[in-house]
CSV table of C-alpha atoms in Angstrom, one decimal:
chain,number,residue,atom,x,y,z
A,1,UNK,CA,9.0,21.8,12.0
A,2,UNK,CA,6.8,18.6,11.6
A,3,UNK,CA,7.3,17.0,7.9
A,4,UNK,CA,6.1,13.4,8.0
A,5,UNK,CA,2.3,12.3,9.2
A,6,UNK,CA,2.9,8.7,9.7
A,7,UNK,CA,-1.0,7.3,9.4
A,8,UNK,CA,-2.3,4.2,11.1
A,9,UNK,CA,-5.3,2.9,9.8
A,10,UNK,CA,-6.4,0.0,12.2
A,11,UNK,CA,-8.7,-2.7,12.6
A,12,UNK,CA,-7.6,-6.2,13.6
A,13,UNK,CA,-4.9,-8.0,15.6
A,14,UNK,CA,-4.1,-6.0,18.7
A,15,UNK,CA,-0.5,-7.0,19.5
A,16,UNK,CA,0.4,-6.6,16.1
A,17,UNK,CA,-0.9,-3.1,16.2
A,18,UNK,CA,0.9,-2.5,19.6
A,19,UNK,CA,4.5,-3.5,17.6
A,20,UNK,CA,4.1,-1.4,15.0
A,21,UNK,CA,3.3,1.4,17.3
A,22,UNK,CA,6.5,0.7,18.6
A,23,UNK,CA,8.0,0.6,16.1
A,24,UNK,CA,7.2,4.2,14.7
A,25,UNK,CA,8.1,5.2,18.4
A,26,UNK,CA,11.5,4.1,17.8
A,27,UNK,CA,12.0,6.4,14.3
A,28,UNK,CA,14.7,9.8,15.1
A,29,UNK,CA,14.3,13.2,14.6
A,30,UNK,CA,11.1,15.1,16.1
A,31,UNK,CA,9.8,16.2,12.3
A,32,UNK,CA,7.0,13.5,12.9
A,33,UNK,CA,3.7,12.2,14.2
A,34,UNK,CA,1.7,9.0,14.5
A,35,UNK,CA,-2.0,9.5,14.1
A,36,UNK,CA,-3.9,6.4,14.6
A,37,UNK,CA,-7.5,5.7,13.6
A,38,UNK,CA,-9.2,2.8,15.1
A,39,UNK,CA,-11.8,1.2,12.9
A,40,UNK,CA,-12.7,-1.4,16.0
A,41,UNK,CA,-14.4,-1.9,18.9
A,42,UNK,CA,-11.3,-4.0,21.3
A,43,UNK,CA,-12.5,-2.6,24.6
A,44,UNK,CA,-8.8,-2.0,26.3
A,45,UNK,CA,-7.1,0.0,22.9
A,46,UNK,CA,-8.2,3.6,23.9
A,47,UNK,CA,-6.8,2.7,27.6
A,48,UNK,CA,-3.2,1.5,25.7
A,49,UNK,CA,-2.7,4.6,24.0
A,50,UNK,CA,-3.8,7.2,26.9
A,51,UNK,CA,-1.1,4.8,28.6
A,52,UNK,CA,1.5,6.1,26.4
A,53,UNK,CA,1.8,9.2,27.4
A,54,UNK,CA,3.5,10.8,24.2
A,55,UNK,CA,2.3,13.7,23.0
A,56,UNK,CA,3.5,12.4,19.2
A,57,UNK,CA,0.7,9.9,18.9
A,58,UNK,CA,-2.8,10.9,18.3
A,59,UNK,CA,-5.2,8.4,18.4
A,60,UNK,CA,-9.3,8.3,17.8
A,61,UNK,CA,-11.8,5.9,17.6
A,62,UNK,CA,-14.4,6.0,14.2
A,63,UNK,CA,-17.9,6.5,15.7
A,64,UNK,CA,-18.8,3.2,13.0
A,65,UNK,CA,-16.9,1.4,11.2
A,66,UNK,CA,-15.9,2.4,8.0
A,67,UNK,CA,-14.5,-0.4,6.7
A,68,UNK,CA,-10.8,-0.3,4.3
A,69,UNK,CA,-11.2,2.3,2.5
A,70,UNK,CA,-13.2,4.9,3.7
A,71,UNK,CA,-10.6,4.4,7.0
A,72,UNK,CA,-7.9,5.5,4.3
A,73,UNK,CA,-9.7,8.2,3.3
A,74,UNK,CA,-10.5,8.9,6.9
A,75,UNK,CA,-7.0,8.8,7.9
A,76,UNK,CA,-5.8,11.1,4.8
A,77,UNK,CA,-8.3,14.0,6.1
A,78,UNK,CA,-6.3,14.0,9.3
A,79,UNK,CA,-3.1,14.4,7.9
A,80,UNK,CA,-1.9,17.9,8.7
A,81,UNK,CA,2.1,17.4,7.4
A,82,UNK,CA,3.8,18.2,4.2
A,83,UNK,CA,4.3,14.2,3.8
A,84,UNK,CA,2.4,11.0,4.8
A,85,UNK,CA,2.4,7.1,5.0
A,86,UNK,CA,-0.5,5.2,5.0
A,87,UNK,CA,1.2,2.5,7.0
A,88,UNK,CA,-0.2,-0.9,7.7
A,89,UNK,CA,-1.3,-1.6,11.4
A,90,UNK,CA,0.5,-5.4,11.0
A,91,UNK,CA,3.9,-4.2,9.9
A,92,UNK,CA,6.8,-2.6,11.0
A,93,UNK,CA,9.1,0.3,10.5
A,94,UNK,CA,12.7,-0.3,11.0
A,95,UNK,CA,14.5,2.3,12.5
A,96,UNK,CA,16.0,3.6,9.9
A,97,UNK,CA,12.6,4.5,8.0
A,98,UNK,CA,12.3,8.4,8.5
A,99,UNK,CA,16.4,8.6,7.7
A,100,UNK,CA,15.5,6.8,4.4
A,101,UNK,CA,12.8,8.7,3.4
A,102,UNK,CA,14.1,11.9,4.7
A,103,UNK,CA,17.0,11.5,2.0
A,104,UNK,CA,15.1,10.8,-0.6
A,105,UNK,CA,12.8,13.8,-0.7
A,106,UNK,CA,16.0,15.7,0.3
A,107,UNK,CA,17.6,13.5,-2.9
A,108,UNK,CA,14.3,14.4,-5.0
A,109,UNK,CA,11.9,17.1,-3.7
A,110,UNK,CA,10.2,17.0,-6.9
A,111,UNK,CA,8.9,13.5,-5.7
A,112,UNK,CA,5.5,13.2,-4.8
A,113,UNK,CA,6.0,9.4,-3.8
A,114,UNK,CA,8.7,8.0,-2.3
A,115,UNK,CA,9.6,3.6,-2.4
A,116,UNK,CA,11.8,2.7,-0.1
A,117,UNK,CA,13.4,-1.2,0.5
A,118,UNK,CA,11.0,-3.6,2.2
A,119,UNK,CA,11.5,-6.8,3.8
A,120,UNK,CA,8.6,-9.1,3.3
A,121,UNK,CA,7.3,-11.0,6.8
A,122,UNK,CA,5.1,-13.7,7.5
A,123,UNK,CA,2.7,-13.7,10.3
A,124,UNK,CA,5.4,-15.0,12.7
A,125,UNK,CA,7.6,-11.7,12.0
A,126,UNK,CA,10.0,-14.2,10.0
A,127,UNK,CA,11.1,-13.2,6.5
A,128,UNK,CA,8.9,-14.7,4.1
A,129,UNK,CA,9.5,-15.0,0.2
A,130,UNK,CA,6.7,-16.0,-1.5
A,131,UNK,CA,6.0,-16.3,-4.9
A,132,UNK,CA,4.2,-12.7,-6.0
A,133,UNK,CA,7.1,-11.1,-4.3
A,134,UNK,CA,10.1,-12.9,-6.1
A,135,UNK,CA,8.2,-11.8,-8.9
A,136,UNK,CA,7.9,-8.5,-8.2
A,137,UNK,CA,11.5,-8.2,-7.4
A,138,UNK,CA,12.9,-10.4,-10.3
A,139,UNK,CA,10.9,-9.5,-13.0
A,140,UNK,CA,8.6,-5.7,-12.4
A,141,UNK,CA,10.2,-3.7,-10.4
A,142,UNK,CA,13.2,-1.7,-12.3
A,143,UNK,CA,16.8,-2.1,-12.0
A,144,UNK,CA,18.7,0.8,-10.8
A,145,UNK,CA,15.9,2.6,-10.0
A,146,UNK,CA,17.0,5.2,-7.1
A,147,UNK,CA,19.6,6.8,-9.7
A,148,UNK,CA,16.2,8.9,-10.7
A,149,UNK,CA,12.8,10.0,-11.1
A,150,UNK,CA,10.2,7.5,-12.8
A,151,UNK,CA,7.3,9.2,-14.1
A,152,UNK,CA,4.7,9.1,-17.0
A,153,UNK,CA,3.6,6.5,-19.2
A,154,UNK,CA,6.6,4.3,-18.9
A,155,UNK,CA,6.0,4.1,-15.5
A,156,UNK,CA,2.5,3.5,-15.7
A,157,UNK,CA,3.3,0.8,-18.3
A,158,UNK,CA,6.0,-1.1,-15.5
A,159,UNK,CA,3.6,-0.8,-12.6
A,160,UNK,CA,0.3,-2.5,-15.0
A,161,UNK,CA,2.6,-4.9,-16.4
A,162,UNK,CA,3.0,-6.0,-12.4
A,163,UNK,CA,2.6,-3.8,-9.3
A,164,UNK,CA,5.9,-3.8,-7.6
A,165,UNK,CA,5.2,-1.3,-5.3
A,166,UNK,CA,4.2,-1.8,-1.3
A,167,UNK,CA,1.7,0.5,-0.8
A,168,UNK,CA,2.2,0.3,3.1
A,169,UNK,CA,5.5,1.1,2.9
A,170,UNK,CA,5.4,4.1,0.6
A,171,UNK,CA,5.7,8.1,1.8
A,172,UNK,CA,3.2,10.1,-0.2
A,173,UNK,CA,3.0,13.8,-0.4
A,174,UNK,CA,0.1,14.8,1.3
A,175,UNK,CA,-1.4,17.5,-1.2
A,176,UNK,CA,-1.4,15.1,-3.8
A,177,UNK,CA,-2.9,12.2,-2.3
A,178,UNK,CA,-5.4,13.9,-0.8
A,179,UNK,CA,-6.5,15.5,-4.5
A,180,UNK,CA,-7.7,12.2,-5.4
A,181,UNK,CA,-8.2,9.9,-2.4
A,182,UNK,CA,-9.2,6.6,-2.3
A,183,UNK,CA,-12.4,5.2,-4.9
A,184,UNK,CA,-14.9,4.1,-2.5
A,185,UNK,CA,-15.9,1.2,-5.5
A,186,UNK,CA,-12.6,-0.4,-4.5
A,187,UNK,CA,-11.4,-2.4,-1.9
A,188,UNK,CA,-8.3,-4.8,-2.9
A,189,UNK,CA,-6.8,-2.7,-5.9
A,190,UNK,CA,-7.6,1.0,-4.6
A,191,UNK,CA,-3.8,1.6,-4.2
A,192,UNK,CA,-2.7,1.0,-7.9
A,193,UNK,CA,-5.8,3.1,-8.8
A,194,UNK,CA,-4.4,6.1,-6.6
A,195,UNK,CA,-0.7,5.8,-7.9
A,196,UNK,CA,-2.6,5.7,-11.7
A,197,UNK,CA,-4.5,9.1,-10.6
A,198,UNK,CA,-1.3,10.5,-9.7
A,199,UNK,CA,0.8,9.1,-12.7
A,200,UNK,CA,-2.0,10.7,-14.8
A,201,UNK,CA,-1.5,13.9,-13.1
A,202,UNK,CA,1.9,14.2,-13.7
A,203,UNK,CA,3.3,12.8,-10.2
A,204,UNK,CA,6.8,11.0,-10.1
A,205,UNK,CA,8.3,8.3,-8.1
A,206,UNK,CA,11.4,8.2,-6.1
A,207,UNK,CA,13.0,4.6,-5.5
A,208,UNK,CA,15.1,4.3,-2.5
A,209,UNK,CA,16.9,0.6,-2.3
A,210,UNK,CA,17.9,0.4,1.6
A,211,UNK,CA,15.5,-1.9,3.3
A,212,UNK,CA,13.9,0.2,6.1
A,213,UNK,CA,10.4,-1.5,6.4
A,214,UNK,CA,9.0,-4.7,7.1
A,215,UNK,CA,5.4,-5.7,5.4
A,216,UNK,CA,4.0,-8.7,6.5
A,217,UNK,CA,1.9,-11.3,4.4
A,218,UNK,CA,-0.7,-13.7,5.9
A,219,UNK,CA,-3.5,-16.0,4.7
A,220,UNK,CA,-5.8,-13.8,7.1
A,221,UNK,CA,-5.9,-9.9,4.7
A,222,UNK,CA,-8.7,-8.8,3.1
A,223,UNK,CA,-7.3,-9.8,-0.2
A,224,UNK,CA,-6.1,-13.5,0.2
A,225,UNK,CA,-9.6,-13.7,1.8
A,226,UNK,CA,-11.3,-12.5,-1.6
A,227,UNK,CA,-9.4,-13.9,-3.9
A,228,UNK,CA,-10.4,-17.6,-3.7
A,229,UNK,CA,-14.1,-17.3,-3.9
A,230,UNK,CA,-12.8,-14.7,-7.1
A,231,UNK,CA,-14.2,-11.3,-5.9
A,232,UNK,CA,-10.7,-9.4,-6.1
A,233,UNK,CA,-10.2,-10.6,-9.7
A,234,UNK,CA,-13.3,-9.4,-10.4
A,235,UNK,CA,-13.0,-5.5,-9.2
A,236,UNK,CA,-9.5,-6.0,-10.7
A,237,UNK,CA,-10.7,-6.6,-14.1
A,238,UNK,CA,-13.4,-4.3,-13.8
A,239,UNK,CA,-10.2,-1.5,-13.2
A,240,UNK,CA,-7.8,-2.5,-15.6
A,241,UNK,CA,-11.0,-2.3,-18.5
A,242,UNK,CA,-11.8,0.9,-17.7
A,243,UNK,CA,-7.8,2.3,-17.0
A,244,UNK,CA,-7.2,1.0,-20.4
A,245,UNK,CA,-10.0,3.1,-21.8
A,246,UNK,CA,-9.0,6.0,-19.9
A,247,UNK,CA,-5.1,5.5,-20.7
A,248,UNK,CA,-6.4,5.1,-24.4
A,249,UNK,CA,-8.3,8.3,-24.0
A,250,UNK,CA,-5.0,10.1,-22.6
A,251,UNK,CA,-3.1,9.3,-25.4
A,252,UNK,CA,-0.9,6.3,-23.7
A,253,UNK,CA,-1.4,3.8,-25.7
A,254,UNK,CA,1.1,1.3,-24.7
A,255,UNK,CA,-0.1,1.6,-21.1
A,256,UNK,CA,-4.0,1.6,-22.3
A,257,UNK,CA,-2.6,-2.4,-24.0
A,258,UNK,CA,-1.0,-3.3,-21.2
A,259,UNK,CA,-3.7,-2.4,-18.4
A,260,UNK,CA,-6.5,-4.1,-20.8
A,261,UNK,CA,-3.7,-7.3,-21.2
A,262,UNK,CA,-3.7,-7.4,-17.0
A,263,UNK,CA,-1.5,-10.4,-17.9
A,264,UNK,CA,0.3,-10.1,-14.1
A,265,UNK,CA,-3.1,-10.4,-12.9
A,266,UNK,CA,-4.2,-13.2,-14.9
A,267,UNK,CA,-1.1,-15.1,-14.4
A,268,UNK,CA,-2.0,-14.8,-10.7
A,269,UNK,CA,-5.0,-16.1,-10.7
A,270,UNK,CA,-3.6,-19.4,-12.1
A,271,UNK,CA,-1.5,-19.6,-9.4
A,272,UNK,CA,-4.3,-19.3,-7.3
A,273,UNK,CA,-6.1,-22.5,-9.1
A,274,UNK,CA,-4.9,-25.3,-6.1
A,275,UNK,CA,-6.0,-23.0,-3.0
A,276,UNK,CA,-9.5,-21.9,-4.7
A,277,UNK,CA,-10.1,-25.3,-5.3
A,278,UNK,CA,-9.4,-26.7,-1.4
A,279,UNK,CA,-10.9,-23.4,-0.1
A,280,UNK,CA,-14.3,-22.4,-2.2
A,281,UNK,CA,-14.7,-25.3,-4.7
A,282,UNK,CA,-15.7,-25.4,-7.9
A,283,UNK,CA,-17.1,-22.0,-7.9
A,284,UNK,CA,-13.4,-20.6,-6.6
A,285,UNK,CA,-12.0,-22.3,-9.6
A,286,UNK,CA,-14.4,-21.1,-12.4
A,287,UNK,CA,-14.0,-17.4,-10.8
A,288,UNK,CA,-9.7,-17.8,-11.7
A,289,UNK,CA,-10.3,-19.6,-15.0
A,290,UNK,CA,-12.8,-17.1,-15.9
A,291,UNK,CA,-10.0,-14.7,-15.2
A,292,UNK,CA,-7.3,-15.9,-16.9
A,293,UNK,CA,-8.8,-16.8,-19.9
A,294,UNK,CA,-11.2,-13.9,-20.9
């Protein structure tokens, strides 16, 4: 029986599509299925997947584009499977993915998220240790985190003190995801905004530590793009105001502090300061100051 709907929302760099195609093609087991949903108009990528010949990949083509995240949401009403991930059409699954998650949920089936171990890439497929993700490793994510659940306020507290999470990466139950969806107001932050939904629900995250996926980072993403000229900080702040009122109203109050803090977020948008002054000017600068300081 089919568990895992492994989702491909795509729009963008064709060969890097094609290898992570692959690469879910290499996963074991036959409890799985690739659906892809093509959010572009390349003229020979219907041709490449009727060329495949595998009757585990599904793939269509949006009649218009529907830009980031209505394709999530697109790709979430097609999931038919007990679990999914929302996988990004630049990265790669390791072979070892599907084992990884498999024992997790068998490890926790109370999970309704699972975070496995992720290797982070640069656009050449080398490994690629930036800044944000030392960070994220060194001082957000958890120690010993696989041992069990994490759930609630304290986890909602760790992930709005610094998002540590890879969205791409992480298997999602499909019931759950699907109650809430993606906000269509959103379009850099939407996946903290989901895992909040859920948190606020009464969802719990699983934590497994063996590196089975590869996540790749380049200048070209939507939200490297919007962050010099400032327009991610600004949907950012507008979310964390109004999770802080909503925490607040929830009765979390240390996560409601911490969300209207954004002190991560802040902090990254000084870090930003050098390449928002070479690549939008003065304006890109007075967008992170703005944002670090009020």
């Amino acid at each position: 029986m089919s568990r895992f709907e492994i989702l491909l929302p795509y729009y963008g760099d064709v060969a890097l599509m094609q290898d992570a195609v692959r690469s879910v093609l290499a996963q074991d087991g036959d409890d799985w299925r690739l659906t892809v949903v093509d959010d572009g108009r390349e003229p020979d990528v219907p041709g490449w997947f009727e060329s495949l010949g595998d009757d585990r990949v599904r793939y269509f083509r949006n009649d218009e584009n529907l830009g980031v995240t209505g394709n999530f949401n697109r790709c979430v009403e097609l999931a038919e499977y007990e679990y999914l991930t929302l996988m990004g059409c630049d990265d790669l699954m390791h072979p070892n993915y599907l084992r990884v998650v498999r024992e997790a949920v068998e490890r926790f089936p109370a999970a309704t998220m699972v975070q496995p171990g992720v290797r982070v890439i640069g656009s050449d497929g080398e490994p690629f240790d930036t800044l944000v993700d030392r960070t994220k490793r060194k001082l957000y994510a958890p120690k010993d985190a696989g041992r069990e659940l994490l759930a609630g306020e304290e986890l909602a507290v760790s992930l709005l003190r610094g998002n540590w999470l890879y969205f791409p990466s992480i298997c999602w139950r499909t019931e759950s995801i699907r109650k809430f969806g993606f906000r269509a107001d959103l379009g850099v932050i939407q996946d903290l905004a989901l895992v909040i939904d859920l948190l606020v629900d009464g969802a719990s995250l699983a934590v497994a530590s063996e590196e089975c996926f590869s996540y790749r980072r380049h200048a070209e993403s939507e939200s490297s793009a919007k962050a010099y000229t400032g327009a991610r900080f600004g949907e950012a702040k507008r979310f964390f105001v109004e999770t802080a009122d909503r925490l607040g109203a929830h009765g979390w109050a240390q996560a409601a502090r911490v969300s209207r803090l954004h002190l991560s977020s802040r902090l990254h948008a000084l870090t930003l300061l050098p390449g928002a002054a070479k690549h939008a000017g003065r304006p890109g600068v007075n967008a992170m100051l703005r944002h670090a300081v009020r």
